[in-house]
PDB file of N, CA and C in Angstrom:
ATOM      1  N   MET A 132     -64.586  37.875 -23.167  1.00 46.00           N
ATOM      2  CA  MET A 132     -64.544  39.310 -22.976  1.00 46.00           C
ATOM      3  C   MET A 132     -63.466  39.905 -23.870  1.00 46.00           C
ATOM      4  N   TYR A 133     -63.717  41.073 -24.395  1.00 50.00           N
ATOM      5  CA  TYR A 133     -62.765  41.742 -25.273  1.00 50.00           C
ATOM      6  C   TYR A 133     -61.580  42.254 -24.476  1.00 50.00           C
ATOM      7  N   SER A 134     -60.396  42.043 -24.997  1.00 51.00           N
ATOM      8  CA  SER A 134     -59.170  42.468 -24.327  1.00 51.00           C
ATOM      9  C   SER A 134     -58.515  43.590 -25.119  1.00 51.00           C
ATOM     10  N   THR A 135     -57.993  44.572 -24.439  1.00 65.00           N
ATOM     11  CA  THR A 135     -57.312  45.666 -25.123  1.00 65.00           C
ATOM     12  C   THR A 135     -55.816  45.437 -25.219  1.00 65.00           C
ATOM     13  N   GLU A 136     -55.331  44.320 -24.698  1.00 78.00           N
ATOM     14  CA  GLU A 136     -53.923  43.965 -24.784  1.00 78.00           C
ATOM     15  C   GLU A 136     -53.586  43.716 -26.254  1.00 78.00           C
ATOM     16  N   THR A 137     -52.500  44.309 -26.740  1.00 83.00           N
ATOM     17  CA  THR A 137     -52.112  44.126 -28.133  1.00 83.00           C
ATOM     18  C   THR A 137     -50.597  44.197 -28.265  1.00 83.00           C
ATOM     19  N   LEU A 138     -50.110  43.804 -29.408  1.00 83.00           N
ATOM     20  CA  LEU A 138     -48.685  43.868 -29.693  1.00 83.00           C
ATOM     21  C   LEU A 138     -48.278  45.328 -29.916  1.00 83.00           C
ATOM     22  N   PRO A 139     -46.977  45.646 -29.822  1.00 89.00           N
ATOM     23  CA  PRO A 139     -46.531  47.039 -29.970  1.00 89.00           C
ATOM     24  C   PRO A 139     -46.824  47.609 -31.358  1.00 89.00           C
ATOM     25  N   GLN A 140     -46.922  48.923 -31.421  1.00 92.00           N
ATOM     26  CA  GLN A 140     -47.250  49.601 -32.673  1.00 92.00           C
ATOM     27  C   GLN A 140     -46.215  49.331 -33.759  1.00 92.00           C
ATOM     28  N   TRP A 141     -44.923  49.273 -33.401  1.00 92.00           N
ATOM     29  CA  TRP A 141     -43.886  49.019 -34.399  1.00 92.00           C
ATOM     30  C   TRP A 141     -44.101  47.670 -35.081  1.00 92.00           C
ATOM     31  N   PHE A 142     -44.614  46.689 -34.321  1.00 90.00           N
ATOM     32  CA  PHE A 142     -44.880  45.375 -34.901  1.00 90.00           C
ATOM     33  C   PHE A 142     -45.942  45.483 -35.983  1.00 90.00           C
ATOM     34  N   TRP A 143     -47.031  46.211 -35.695  1.00 89.00           N
ATOM     35  CA  TRP A 143     -48.122  46.318 -36.656  1.00 89.00           C
ATOM     36  C   TRP A 143     -47.709  47.112 -37.894  1.00 89.00           C
ATOM     37  N   ILE A 144     -46.869  48.118 -37.716  1.00 94.00           N
ATOM     38  CA  ILE A 144     -46.362  48.870 -38.874  1.00 94.00           C
ATOM     39  C   ILE A 144     -45.542  47.947 -39.769  1.00 94.00           C
ATOM     40  N   LEU A 145     -44.654  47.164 -39.172  1.00 95.00           N
ATOM     41  CA  LEU A 145     -43.840  46.214 -39.932  1.00 95.00           C
ATOM     42  C   LEU A 145     -44.703  45.134 -40.579  1.00 95.00           C
ATOM     43  N   TYR A 146     -45.654  44.588 -39.825  1.00 93.00           N
ATOM     44  CA  TYR A 146     -46.522  43.523 -40.318  1.00 93.00           C
ATOM     45  C   TYR A 146     -47.321  43.965 -41.546  1.00 93.00           C
ATOM     46  N   TYR A 147     -47.982  45.111 -41.446  1.00 94.00           N
ATOM     47  CA  TYR A 147     -48.806  45.552 -42.572  1.00 94.00           C
ATOM     48  C   TYR A 147     -47.968  46.094 -43.725  1.00 94.00           C
ATOM     49  N   SER A 148     -46.773  46.607 -43.452  1.00 96.00           N
ATOM     50  CA  SER A 148     -45.872  47.004 -44.539  1.00 96.00           C
ATOM     51  C   SER A 148     -45.450  45.782 -45.349  1.00 96.00           C
ATOM     52  N   LEU A 149     -45.106  44.697 -44.655  1.00 96.00           N
ATOM     53  CA  LEU A 149     -44.738  43.464 -45.359  1.00 96.00           C
ATOM     54  C   LEU A 149     -45.933  42.867 -46.104  1.00 96.00           C
ATOM     55  N   THR A 150     -47.121  43.020 -45.535  1.00 96.00           N
ATOM     56  CA  THR A 150     -48.330  42.538 -46.203  1.00 96.00           C
ATOM     57  C   THR A 150     -48.539  43.289 -47.516  1.00 96.00           C
ATOM     58  N   ILE A 151     -48.411  44.605 -47.473  1.00 97.00           N
ATOM     59  CA  ILE A 151     -48.579  45.422 -48.682  1.00 97.00           C
ATOM     60  C   ILE A 151     -47.491  45.103 -49.701  1.00 97.00           C
ATOM     61  N   LEU A 152     -46.250  44.944 -49.252  1.00 97.00           N
ATOM     62  CA  LEU A 152     -45.159  44.595 -50.165  1.00 97.00           C
ATOM     63  C   LEU A 152     -45.377  43.230 -50.812  1.00 97.00           C
ATOM     64  N   THR A 153     -45.905  42.289 -50.058  1.00 96.00           N
ATOM     65  CA  THR A 153     -46.166  40.954 -50.605  1.00 96.00           C
ATOM     66  C   THR A 153     -47.231  41.016 -51.688  1.00 96.00           C
ATOM     67  N   ILE A 154     -48.303  41.748 -51.425  1.00 96.00           N
ATOM     68  CA  ILE A 154     -49.366  41.894 -52.423  1.00 96.00           C
ATOM     69  C   ILE A 154     -48.827  42.612 -53.659  1.00 96.00           C
ATOM     70  N   ALA A 155     -48.046  43.660 -53.456  1.00 96.00           N
ATOM     71  CA  ALA A 155     -47.467  44.397 -54.588  1.00 96.00           C
ATOM     72  C   ALA A 155     -46.541  43.506 -55.410  1.00 96.00           C
ATOM     73  N   SER A 156     -45.729  42.689 -54.754  1.00 94.00           N
ATOM     74  CA  SER A 156     -44.828  41.798 -55.494  1.00 94.00           C
ATOM     75  C   SER A 156     -45.609  40.767 -56.296  1.00 94.00           C
ATOM     76  N   ALA A 157     -46.728  40.295 -55.742  1.00 94.00           N
ATOM     77  CA  ALA A 157     -47.554  39.322 -56.476  1.00 94.00           C
ATOM     78  C   ALA A 157     -48.223  39.985 -57.680  1.00 94.00           C
ATOM     79  N   ILE A 158     -48.690  41.202 -57.516  1.00 94.00           N
ATOM     80  CA  ILE A 158     -49.308  41.923 -58.640  1.00 94.00           C
ATOM     81  C   ILE A 158     -48.279  42.168 -59.736  1.00 94.00           C
ATOM     82  N   LEU A 159     -47.073  42.575 -59.362  1.00 92.00           N
ATOM     83  CA  LEU A 159     -46.015  42.767 -60.360  1.00 92.00           C
ATOM     84  C   LEU A 159     -45.657  41.463 -61.055  1.00 92.00           C
ATOM     85  N   SER A 160     -45.685  40.383 -60.322  1.00 90.00           N
ATOM     86  CA  SER A 160     -45.403  39.083 -60.917  1.00 90.00           C
ATOM     87  C   SER A 160     -46.464  38.701 -61.946  1.00 90.00           C
ATOM     88  N   ILE A 161     -47.717  39.026 -61.656  1.00 90.00           N
ATOM     89  CA  ILE A 161     -48.800  38.764 -62.613  1.00 90.00           C
ATOM     90  C   ILE A 161     -48.614  39.619 -63.861  1.00 90.00           C
ATOM     91  N   LYS A 162     -48.260  40.884 -63.687  1.00 88.00           N
ATOM     92  CA  LYS A 162     -48.062  41.784 -64.825  1.00 88.00           C
ATOM     93  C   LYS A 162     -46.913  41.333 -65.718  1.00 88.00           C
ATOM     94  N   LYS A 163     -45.889  40.726 -65.103  1.00 84.00           N
ATOM     95  CA  LYS A 163     -44.754  40.236 -65.874  1.00 84.00           C
ATOM     96  C   LYS A 163     -45.003  38.845 -66.435  1.00 84.00           C
ATOM     97  N   GLN A 164     -46.218  38.318 -66.226  1.00 76.00           N
ATOM     98  CA  GLN A 164     -46.624  37.006 -66.728  1.00 76.00           C
ATOM     99  C   GLN A 164     -45.797  35.863 -66.143  1.00 76.00           C
ATOM    100  N   GLY A 165     -45.341  36.028 -64.920  1.00 72.00           N
ATOM    101  CA  GLY A 165     -44.593  34.956 -64.273  1.00 72.00           C
ATOM    102  C   GLY A 165     -45.318  34.487 -63.025  1.00 72.00           C
ATOM    103  N   TYR A 166     -45.389  33.203 -62.845  1.00 76.00           N
ATOM    104  CA  TYR A 166     -46.009  32.628 -61.647  1.00 76.00           C
ATOM    105  C   TYR A 166     -47.429  33.143 -61.428  1.00 76.00           C
ATOM    106  N   ILE A 167     -48.255  33.167 -62.449  1.00 88.00           N
ATOM    107  CA  ILE A 167     -49.581  33.784 -62.341  1.00 88.00           C
ATOM    108  C   ILE A 167     -50.435  33.103 -61.281  1.00 88.00           C
ATOM    109  N   TRP A 168     -50.544  31.782 -61.306  1.00 92.00           N
ATOM    110  CA  TRP A 168     -51.392  31.092 -60.324  1.00 92.00           C
ATOM    111  C   TRP A 168     -50.814  31.205 -58.927  1.00 92.00           C
ATOM    112  N   ARG A 169     -49.509  31.088 -58.817  1.00 92.00           N
ATOM    113  CA  ARG A 169     -48.863  31.215 -57.517  1.00 92.00           C
ATOM    114  C   ARG A 169     -49.034  32.644 -56.977  1.00 92.00           C
ATOM    115  N   ALA A 170     -48.956  33.622 -57.861  1.00 93.00           N
ATOM    116  CA  ALA A 170     -49.125  35.017 -57.448  1.00 93.00           C
ATOM    117  C   ALA A 170     -50.556  35.283 -56.992  1.00 93.00           C
ATOM    118  N   MET A 171     -51.532  34.729 -57.695  1.00 95.00           N
ATOM    119  CA  MET A 171     -52.931  34.920 -57.285  1.00 95.00           C
ATOM    120  C   MET A 171     -53.191  34.234 -55.938  1.00 95.00           C
ATOM    121  N   LEU A 172     -52.609  33.061 -55.736  1.00 96.00           N
ATOM    122  CA  LEU A 172     -52.739  32.385 -54.445  1.00 96.00           C
ATOM    123  C   LEU A 172     -52.063  33.209 -53.347  1.00 96.00           C
ATOM    124  N   THR A 173     -50.939  33.818 -53.666  1.00 96.00           N
ATOM    125  CA  THR A 173     -50.237  34.664 -52.703  1.00 96.00           C
ATOM    126  C   THR A 173     -51.098  35.847 -52.294  1.00 96.00           C
ATOM    127  N   ILE A 174     -51.755  36.476 -53.239  1.00 96.00           N
ATOM    128  CA  ILE A 174     -52.635  37.603 -52.923  1.00 96.00           C
ATOM    129  C   ILE A 174     -53.768  37.140 -52.022  1.00 96.00           C
ATOM    130  N   PHE A 175     -54.403  36.022 -52.357  1.00 97.00           N
ATOM    131  CA  PHE A 175     -55.502  35.502 -51.541  1.00 97.00           C
ATOM    132  C   PHE A 175     -55.042  35.188 -50.117  1.00 97.00           C
ATOM    133  N   VAL A 176     -53.933  34.473 -49.996  1.00 97.00           N
ATOM    134  CA  VAL A 176     -53.434  34.083 -48.675  1.00 97.00           C
ATOM    135  C   VAL A 176     -53.021  35.313 -47.873  1.00 97.00           C
ATOM    136  N   THR A 177     -52.352  36.256 -48.524  1.00 97.00           N
ATOM    137  CA  THR A 177     -51.872  37.450 -47.829  1.00 97.00           C
ATOM    138  C   THR A 177     -53.019  38.309 -47.318  1.00 97.00           C
ATOM    139  N   ILE A 178     -54.113  38.356 -48.046  1.00 97.00           N
ATOM    140  CA  ILE A 178     -55.281  39.118 -47.592  1.00 97.00           C
ATOM    141  C   ILE A 178     -56.058  38.339 -46.538  1.00 97.00           C
ATOM    142  N   SER A 179     -56.152  37.028 -46.706  1.00 97.00           N
ATOM    143  CA  SER A 179     -56.976  36.240 -45.782  1.00 97.00           C
ATOM    144  C   SER A 179     -56.333  36.034 -44.408  1.00 97.00           C
ATOM    145  N   ILE A 180     -55.016  36.042 -44.330  1.00 96.00           N
ATOM    146  CA  ILE A 180     -54.348  35.829 -43.036  1.00 96.00           C
ATOM    147  C   ILE A 180     -54.774  36.874 -41.998  1.00 96.00           C
ATOM    148  N   PRO A 181     -54.668  38.186 -42.302  1.00 94.00           N
ATOM    149  CA  PRO A 181     -55.094  39.160 -41.285  1.00 94.00           C
ATOM    150  C   PRO A 181     -56.589  39.087 -40.976  1.00 94.00           C
ATOM    151  N   VAL A 182     -57.403  38.776 -41.974  1.00 95.00           N
ATOM    152  CA  VAL A 182     -58.849  38.682 -41.752  1.00 95.00           C
ATOM    153  C   VAL A 182     -59.158  37.534 -40.793  1.00 95.00           C
ATOM    154  N   VAL A 183     -58.596  36.370 -41.063  1.00 94.00           N
ATOM    155  CA  VAL A 183     -58.825  35.208 -40.195  1.00 94.00           C
ATOM    156  C   VAL A 183     -58.282  35.488 -38.793  1.00 94.00           C
ATOM    157  N   GLY A 184     -57.121  36.109 -38.717  1.00 90.00           N
ATOM    158  CA  GLY A 184     -56.540  36.432 -37.424  1.00 90.00           C
ATOM    159  C   GLY A 184     -57.386  37.409 -36.624  1.00 90.00           C
ATOM    160  N   MET A 185     -57.928  38.430 -37.313  1.00 89.00           N
ATOM    161  CA  MET A 185     -58.773  39.420 -36.619  1.00 89.00           C
ATOM    162  C   MET A 185     -60.081  38.815 -36.149  1.00 89.00           C
ATOM    163  N   VAL A 186     -60.721  38.045 -37.019  1.00 91.00           N
ATOM    164  CA  VAL A 186     -61.999  37.440 -36.664  1.00 91.00           C
ATOM    165  C   VAL A 186     -61.841  36.526 -35.450  1.00 91.00           C
ATOM    166  N   ASN A 187     -60.777  35.742 -35.435  1.00 87.00           N
ATOM    167  CA  ASN A 187     -60.569  34.812 -34.326  1.00 87.00           C
ATOM    168  C   ASN A 187     -59.902  35.467 -33.125  1.00 87.00           C
ATOM    169  N   GLY A 188     -59.422  36.687 -33.286  1.00 81.00           N
ATOM    170  CA  GLY A 188     -58.778  37.376 -32.183  1.00 81.00           C
ATOM    171  C   GLY A 188     -59.676  38.349 -31.447  1.00 81.00           C
ATOM    172  N   ILE A 189     -60.920  38.447 -31.858  1.00 81.00           N
ATOM    173  CA  ILE A 189     -61.830  39.401 -31.232  1.00 81.00           C
ATOM    174  C   ILE A 189     -62.046  39.071 -29.762  1.00 81.00           C
ATOM    175  N   TYR A 190     -62.303  37.824 -29.456  1.00 81.00           N
ATOM    176  CA  TYR A 190     -62.582  37.424 -28.077  1.00 81.00           C
ATOM    177  C   TYR A 190     -61.387  36.668 -27.509  1.00 81.00           C
ATOM    178  N   ARG A 191     -60.417  37.438 -27.044  1.00 80.00           N
ATOM    179  CA  ARG A 191     -59.237  36.849 -26.413  1.00 80.00           C
ATOM    180  C   ARG A 191     -59.424  36.839 -24.908  1.00 80.00           C
ATOM    181  N   GLU A 192     -58.621  36.004 -24.262  1.00 79.00           N
ATOM    182  CA  GLU A 192     -58.642  35.993 -22.806  1.00 79.00           C
ATOM    183  C   GLU A 192     -58.063  37.307 -22.283  1.00 79.00           C
ATOM    184  N   GLN A 193     -58.399  37.629 -21.073  1.00 80.00           N
ATOM    185  CA  GLN A 193     -57.917  38.856 -20.435  1.00 80.00           C
ATOM    186  C   GLN A 193     -56.387  38.875 -20.407  1.00 80.00           C
ATOM    187  N   ASN A 194     -55.799  40.010 -20.725  1.00 82.00           N
ATOM    188  CA  ASN A 194     -54.343  40.221 -20.699  1.00 82.00           C
ATOM    189  C   ASN A 194     -53.587  39.257 -21.617  1.00 82.00           C
ATOM    190  N   GLN A 195     -54.151  38.978 -22.775  1.00 85.00           N
ATOM    191  CA  GLN A 195     -53.509  38.101 -23.748  1.00 85.00           C
ATOM    192  C   GLN A 195     -53.451  38.837 -25.078  1.00 85.00           C
ATOM    193  N   ASN A 196     -52.254  38.990 -25.644  1.00 85.00           N
ATOM    194  CA  ASN A 196     -52.163  39.660 -26.943  1.00 85.00           C
ATOM    195  C   ASN A 196     -52.389  38.663 -28.074  1.00 85.00           C
ATOM    196  N   GLU A 197     -52.330  39.157 -29.296  1.00 88.00           N
ATOM    197  CA  GLU A 197     -52.649  38.334 -30.462  1.00 88.00           C
ATOM    198  C   GLU A 197     -51.702  37.146 -30.608  1.00 88.00           C
ATOM    199  N   LEU A 198     -50.411  37.380 -30.392  1.00 88.00           N
ATOM    200  CA  LEU A 198     -49.433  36.307 -30.538  1.00 88.00           C
ATOM    201  C   LEU A 198     -49.642  35.223 -29.486  1.00 88.00           C
ATOM    202  N   GLU A 199     -49.859  35.630 -28.252  1.00 90.00           N
ATOM    203  CA  GLU A 199     -50.097  34.657 -27.184  1.00 90.00           C
ATOM    204  C   GLU A 199     -51.359  33.835 -27.459  1.00 90.00           C
ATOM    205  N   GLN A 200     -52.383  34.508 -27.962  1.00 90.00           N
ATOM    206  CA  GLN A 200     -53.620  33.801 -28.270  1.00 90.00           C
ATOM    207  C   GLN A 200     -53.416  32.816 -29.418  1.00 90.00           C
ATOM    208  N   TRP A 201     -52.708  33.240 -30.456  1.00 91.00           N
ATOM    209  CA  TRP A 201     -52.457  32.370 -31.602  1.00 91.00           C
ATOM    210  C   TRP A 201     -51.659  31.140 -31.172  1.00 91.00           C
ATOM    211  N   LEU A 202     -50.604  31.355 -30.387  1.00 92.00           N
ATOM    212  CA  LEU A 202     -49.797  30.224 -29.926  1.00 92.00           C
ATOM    213  C   LEU A 202     -50.617  29.281 -29.045  1.00 92.00           C
ATOM    214  N   SER A 203     -51.486  29.841 -28.222  1.00 92.00           N
ATOM    215  CA  SER A 203     -52.352  29.028 -27.373  1.00 92.00           C
ATOM    216  C   SER A 203     -53.290  28.166 -28.210  1.00 92.00           C
ATOM    217  N   HIS A 204     -53.896  28.765 -29.219  1.00 92.00           N
ATOM    218  CA  HIS A 204     -54.840  28.027 -30.067  1.00 92.00           C
ATOM    219  C   HIS A 204     -54.110  27.050 -30.987  1.00 92.00           C
ATOM    220  N   LEU A 205     -52.892  27.383 -31.367  1.00 94.00           N
ATOM    221  CA  LEU A 205     -52.082  26.449 -32.151  1.00 94.00           C
ATOM    222  C   LEU A 205     -51.797  25.200 -31.326  1.00 94.00           C
ATOM    223  N   GLY A 206     -51.478  25.394 -30.053  1.00 94.00           N
ATOM    224  CA  GLY A 206     -51.246  24.274 -29.149  1.00 94.00           C
ATOM    225  C   GLY A 206     -52.484  23.430 -28.912  1.00 94.00           C
ATOM    226  N   LYS A 207     -53.664  24.066 -29.002  1.00 94.00           N
ATOM    227  CA  LYS A 207     -54.926  23.346 -28.824  1.00 94.00           C
ATOM    228  C   LYS A 207     -55.390  22.668 -30.112  1.00 94.00           C
ATOM    229  N   GLY A 208     -54.666  22.923 -31.220  1.00 94.00           N
ATOM    230  CA  GLY A 208     -55.001  22.281 -32.489  1.00 94.00           C
ATOM    231  C   GLY A 208     -56.145  22.932 -33.243  1.00 94.00           C
ATOM    232  N   LYS A 209     -56.371  24.210 -33.031  1.00 94.00           N
ATOM    233  CA  LYS A 209     -57.456  24.920 -33.729  1.00 94.00           C
ATOM    234  C   LYS A 209     -57.103  25.081 -35.205  1.00 94.00           C
ATOM    235  N   LEU A 210     -58.070  24.840 -36.062  1.00 96.00           N
ATOM    236  CA  LEU A 210     -57.860  24.886 -37.505  1.00 96.00           C
ATOM    237  C   LEU A 210     -57.398  26.259 -37.982  1.00 96.00           C
ATOM    238  N   TRP A 211     -58.015  27.318 -37.461  1.00 95.00           N
ATOM    239  CA  TRP A 211     -57.654  28.671 -37.919  1.00 95.00           C
ATOM    240  C   TRP A 211     -56.202  29.001 -37.583  1.00 95.00           C
ATOM    241  N   ALA A 212     -55.702  28.511 -36.457  1.00 95.00           N
ATOM    242  CA  ALA A 212     -54.319  28.771 -36.074  1.00 95.00           C
ATOM    243  C   ALA A 212     -53.351  28.057 -37.027  1.00 95.00           C
ATOM    244  N   PHE A 213     -53.701  26.837 -37.437  1.00 97.00           N
ATOM    245  CA  PHE A 213     -52.876  26.121 -38.406  1.00 97.00           C
ATOM    246  C   PHE A 213     -52.940  26.779 -39.782  1.00 97.00           C
ATOM    247  N   TYR A 214     -54.100  27.332 -40.132  1.00 97.00           N
ATOM    248  CA  TYR A 214     -54.209  28.065 -41.399  1.00 97.00           C
ATOM    249  C   TYR A 214     -53.245  29.247 -41.412  1.00 97.00           C
ATOM    250  N   LEU A 215     -53.195  29.986 -40.308  1.00 96.00           N
ATOM    251  CA  LEU A 215     -52.265  31.109 -40.228  1.00 96.00           C
ATOM    252  C   LEU A 215     -50.820  30.637 -40.331  1.00 96.00           C
ATOM    253  N   LEU A 216     -50.498  29.545 -39.644  1.00 97.00           N
ATOM    254  CA  LEU A 216     -49.137  29.009 -39.699  1.00 97.00           C
ATOM    255  C   LEU A 216     -48.763  28.632 -41.131  1.00 97.00           C
ATOM    256  N   LEU A 217     -49.623  27.888 -41.800  1.00 97.00           N
ATOM    257  CA  LEU A 217     -49.350  27.500 -43.190  1.00 97.00           C
ATOM    258  C   LEU A 217     -49.309  28.710 -44.107  1.00 97.00           C
ATOM    259  N   GLY A 218     -50.157  29.699 -43.848  1.00 97.00           N
ATOM    260  CA  GLY A 218     -50.153  30.925 -44.643  1.00 97.00           C
ATOM    261  C   GLY A 218     -48.848  31.690 -44.495  1.00 97.00           C
ATOM    262  N   TYR A 219     -48.356  31.808 -43.262  1.00 97.00           N
ATOM    263  CA  TYR A 219     -47.080  32.499 -43.032  1.00 97.00           C
ATOM    264  C   TYR A 219     -45.935  31.740 -43.691  1.00 97.00           C
ATOM    265  N   ILE A 220     -45.969  30.420 -43.618  1.00 97.00           N
ATOM    266  CA  ILE A 220     -44.929  29.617 -44.286  1.00 97.00           C
ATOM    267  C   ILE A 220     -44.994  29.823 -45.790  1.00 97.00           C
ATOM    268  N   TYR A 221     -46.210  29.844 -46.345  1.00 97.00           N
ATOM    269  CA  TYR A 221     -46.367  30.053 -47.789  1.00 97.00           C
ATOM    270  C   TYR A 221     -45.810  31.415 -48.215  1.00 97.00           C
ATOM    271  N   VAL A 222     -46.132  32.457 -47.462  1.00 97.00           N
ATOM    272  CA  VAL A 222     -45.642  33.799 -47.801  1.00 97.00           C
ATOM    273  C   VAL A 222     -44.121  33.846 -47.687  1.00 97.00           C
ATOM    274  N   PHE A 223     -43.558  33.189 -46.683  1.00 97.00           N
ATOM    275  CA  PHE A 223     -42.104  33.133 -46.546  1.00 97.00           C
ATOM    276  C   PHE A 223     -41.477  32.439 -47.757  1.00 97.00           C
ATOM    277  N   VAL A 224     -42.059  31.314 -48.171  1.00 96.00           N
ATOM    278  CA  VAL A 224     -41.553  30.589 -49.350  1.00 96.00           C
ATOM    279  C   VAL A 224     -41.691  31.455 -50.598  1.00 96.00           C
ATOM    280  N   TRP A 225     -42.781  32.198 -50.715  1.00 94.00           N
ATOM    281  CA  TRP A 225     -42.973  33.125 -51.848  1.00 94.00           C
ATOM    282  C   TRP A 225     -41.793  34.087 -51.933  1.00 94.00           C
ATOM    283  N   TRP A 226     -41.430  34.697 -50.803  1.00 95.00           N
ATOM    284  CA  TRP A 226     -40.323  35.654 -50.801  1.00 95.00           C
ATOM    285  C   TRP A 226     -38.989  34.975 -51.102  1.00 95.00           C
ATOM    286  N   VAL A 227     -38.769  33.793 -50.584  1.00 95.00           N
ATOM    287  CA  VAL A 227     -37.525  33.073 -50.861  1.00 95.00           C
ATOM    288  C   VAL A 227     -37.410  32.779 -52.351  1.00 95.00           C
ATOM    289  N   LEU A 228     -38.486  32.275 -52.956  1.00 91.00           N
ATOM    290  CA  LEU A 228     -38.461  31.980 -54.396  1.00 91.00           C
ATOM    291  C   LEU A 228     -38.309  33.244 -55.228  1.00 91.00           C
ATOM    292  N   LEU A 229     -38.974  34.298 -54.822  1.00 90.00           N
ATOM    293  CA  LEU A 229     -38.892  35.569 -55.549  1.00 90.00           C
ATOM    294  C   LEU A 229     -37.468  36.121 -55.515  1.00 90.00           C
ATOM    295  N   ILE A 230     -36.856  36.109 -54.354  1.00 90.00           N
ATOM    296  CA  ILE A 230     -35.489  36.621 -54.216  1.00 90.00           C
ATOM    297  C   ILE A 230     -34.500  35.712 -54.934  1.00 90.00           C
ATOM    298  N   ARG A 231     -34.684  34.396 -54.784  1.00 91.00           N
ATOM    299  CA  ARG A 231     -33.799  33.449 -55.469  1.00 91.00           C
ATOM    300  C   ARG A 231     -33.884  33.604 -56.986  1.00 91.00           C
ATOM    301  N   ASN A 232     -35.089  33.785 -57.490  1.00 85.00           N
ATOM    302  CA  ASN A 232     -35.294  33.974 -58.928  1.00 85.00           C
ATOM    303  C   ASN A 232     -34.626  35.274 -59.396  1.00 85.00           C
ATOM    304  N   LYS A 233     -34.759  36.326 -58.607  1.00 81.00           N
ATOM    305  CA  LYS A 233     -34.144  37.622 -58.953  1.00 81.00           C
ATOM    306  C   LYS A 233     -32.624  37.523 -58.961  1.00 81.00           C
ATOM    307  N   VAL A 234     -32.060  36.840 -57.970  1.00 84.00           N
ATOM    308  CA  VAL A 234     -30.604  36.689 -57.879  1.00 84.00           C
ATOM    309  C   VAL A 234     -30.089  35.830 -59.026  1.00 84.00           C
ATOM    310  N   SER A 235     -30.806  34.774 -59.376  1.00 82.00           N
ATOM    311  CA  SER A 235     -30.344  33.876 -60.462  1.00 82.00           C
ATOM    312  C   SER A 235     -30.406  34.575 -61.814  1.00 82.00           C
ATOM    313  N   ARG A 236     -31.333  35.505 -61.995  1.00 79.00           N
ATOM    314  CA  ARG A 236     -31.391  36.263 -63.257  1.00 79.00           C
ATOM    315  C   ARG A 236     -30.223  37.224 -63.386  1.00 79.00           C
ATOM    316  N   GLN A 237     -29.770  37.772 -62.274  1.00 78.00           N
ATOM    317  CA  GLN A 237     -28.669  38.731 -62.297  1.00 78.00           C
ATOM    318  C   GLN A 237     -27.316  38.031 -62.429  1.00 78.00           C
ATOM    319  N   GLY A 238     -27.253  36.782 -61.967  1.00 65.00           N
ATOM    320  CA  GLY A 238     -25.975  36.051 -61.934  1.00 65.00           C
ATOM    321  C   GLY A 238     -25.668  35.299 -63.139  1.00 65.00           C
TER     322      GLY A 238
END
């Protein structure tokens, strides 16, 4: 059954703002001819994470938000939940490398 329980609005504003910033940083990286394959993979992963999450989050248990459902399915070993986990780790590593590269150029 479809559940109307969801995470707070501030979370979604932050989540999609970071998603847009990640895609923009990857596009700028492609334009600067740096990390082209990694940037294209970043764009693919960043777009696919919300899609996979939405598709698998349509039929949640009653009174369960997206995070609770994801953690539940991660505990059950569902492939889509692990894809999201690896995708989030990849995006985090992208930002760490991007910031580290920017700092090393300035220093």
